[in-house]
Amino acid sequence: MTIIDGKKTSQDIKDEVRDEVAKLKKGGVEPMLAVILVGENPASQVYVRNKKRACEYTGIRSLSYELPENTTEEELLKLIDELNNRSDCDGILVQLPLPKHIDEKKITNAISPKKDVDGFHPVNVGNMLIGDECFLPCTPHGIIELLHRYGVVLDGKKAVVVGRSNIVGKPMAMLLLRENATVTICHSHTSDLKKECTEADILIAAIGKPKFFTPEYIKNGAAVIDVGMDRDENGKLCGDVDFEAVKDKCSFITPVPGGVGPMTIAMLMQNTLISSSHRMR
Ligand code: GUN
């Protein structure tokens, strides 16, 4: 059994990005990411802080906007429009969720697809589906990167994705399909979830229920990827997978914390780097 070290892998990727950023800077291009946070959601504050830190580490300039909860949709749209038109801005990230009075879809659609380093804009989602060049969503792309770097074979394997969100489950299934896996998407209406999961060579758990996946859900020798960021009964951070109970049945498993989470940020840095390299086109 191998524990997949997302922290180490994300560090490797950030180092690769840092080298490339240094080269771009020598050529006169300074990559820049605009990070926008609206309101005071504590989890979002942590994510945004970590994203800005990763920018600092990789040498990407970050433009930070911490806007009050009562920011209007119009104000936010105006800021996005300004950033869309700034030639020194390569990526625009609006941290989700947004306050209820702001329409997330409207905001996502307002970001130029060329600066949509989250890969949430319908143009990028569509291009991903077709297999054309686009920004890939950071969490599922980070998972593919982890599986590749650990030599997990996907071609011809059965992959089961549990969860069907637009941010993780659906794009995850598409990227696994692109790797020639046979993909099943399960969700709250799946009739026999246990049966589906026990057939999975690769299991992606993304449902947001602490320690839900116990050994009865796991095929012997499976690679198990845990996207959960949950709290257990003692308020301790844990994933959707009961790590201790399940680990000895797996060939590969990601821990929480230190698995998928850090990869999301590393891939965001990679997307921003790619975007800035397009300035030369
Ligand atoms: N909220 C939860 N995950 C994400 C993410 O990957 N990007 C943004 N912008 N917001 C999120």
Coordinates of N, CA and C and ligand atoms in Angstrom, one line a residue, residues 47 51 93-97 118 120 138-139 167 264, ligand 1:
Y47 N -8.6 29.2 2.3 CA -8.2 28.9 0.9 C -7.5 30.0 0.2
K51 N -3.8 30.3 -1.4 CA -3.6 30.6 -2.8 C -2.6 31.8 -2.9
L93 N -9.6 34.8 -10.2 CA -10.2 33.8 -9.4 C -11.1 34.4 -8.4
V94 N -12.4 34.0 -8.5 CA -13.4 34.5 -7.5 C -13.7 33.3 -6.6
Q95 N -13.3 33.4 -5.4 CA -13.5 32.3 -4.5 C -15.0 32.0 -4.2
L96 N -15.4 30.8 -4.4 CA -16.8 30.3 -4.1 C -16.9 29.7 -2.8
P97 N -18.0 29.7 -2.1 CA -19.3 30.3 -2.5 C -19.3 31.8 -2.3
D118 N -9.7 28.9 -13.0 CA -10.4 27.8 -12.3 C -11.0 26.8 -13.2
F120 N -13.9 27.1 -14.8 CA -15.4 27.0 -14.5 C -16.3 27.6 -15.6
C138 N -9.1 22.8 -11.4 CA -7.8 22.4 -10.6 C -7.9 21.1 -9.8
T139 N -9.0 20.9 -9.2 CA -9.1 19.7 -8.3 C -9.0 18.4 -9.1
I167 N -17.8 21.2 -9.9 CA -16.4 21.5 -9.6 C -15.6 20.3 -9.6
T264 N -4.8 21.1 -5.6 CA -5.7 22.1 -6.2 C -5.0 23.4 -6.4
Ligands
GUN1 N1 -14.5 26.9 -3.7 C1 -14.2 25.6 -3.5 N2 -13.3 25.1 -4.4 C2 -13.0 26.2 -5.2 C3 -12.1 26.3 -6.3 O1 -11.4 25.4 -6.7 N3 -12.1 27.6 -6.8 C4 -12.9 28.6 -6.4 N4 -12.8 29.8 -7.0 N5 -13.7 28.5 -5.4 C5 -13.8 27.3 -4.8

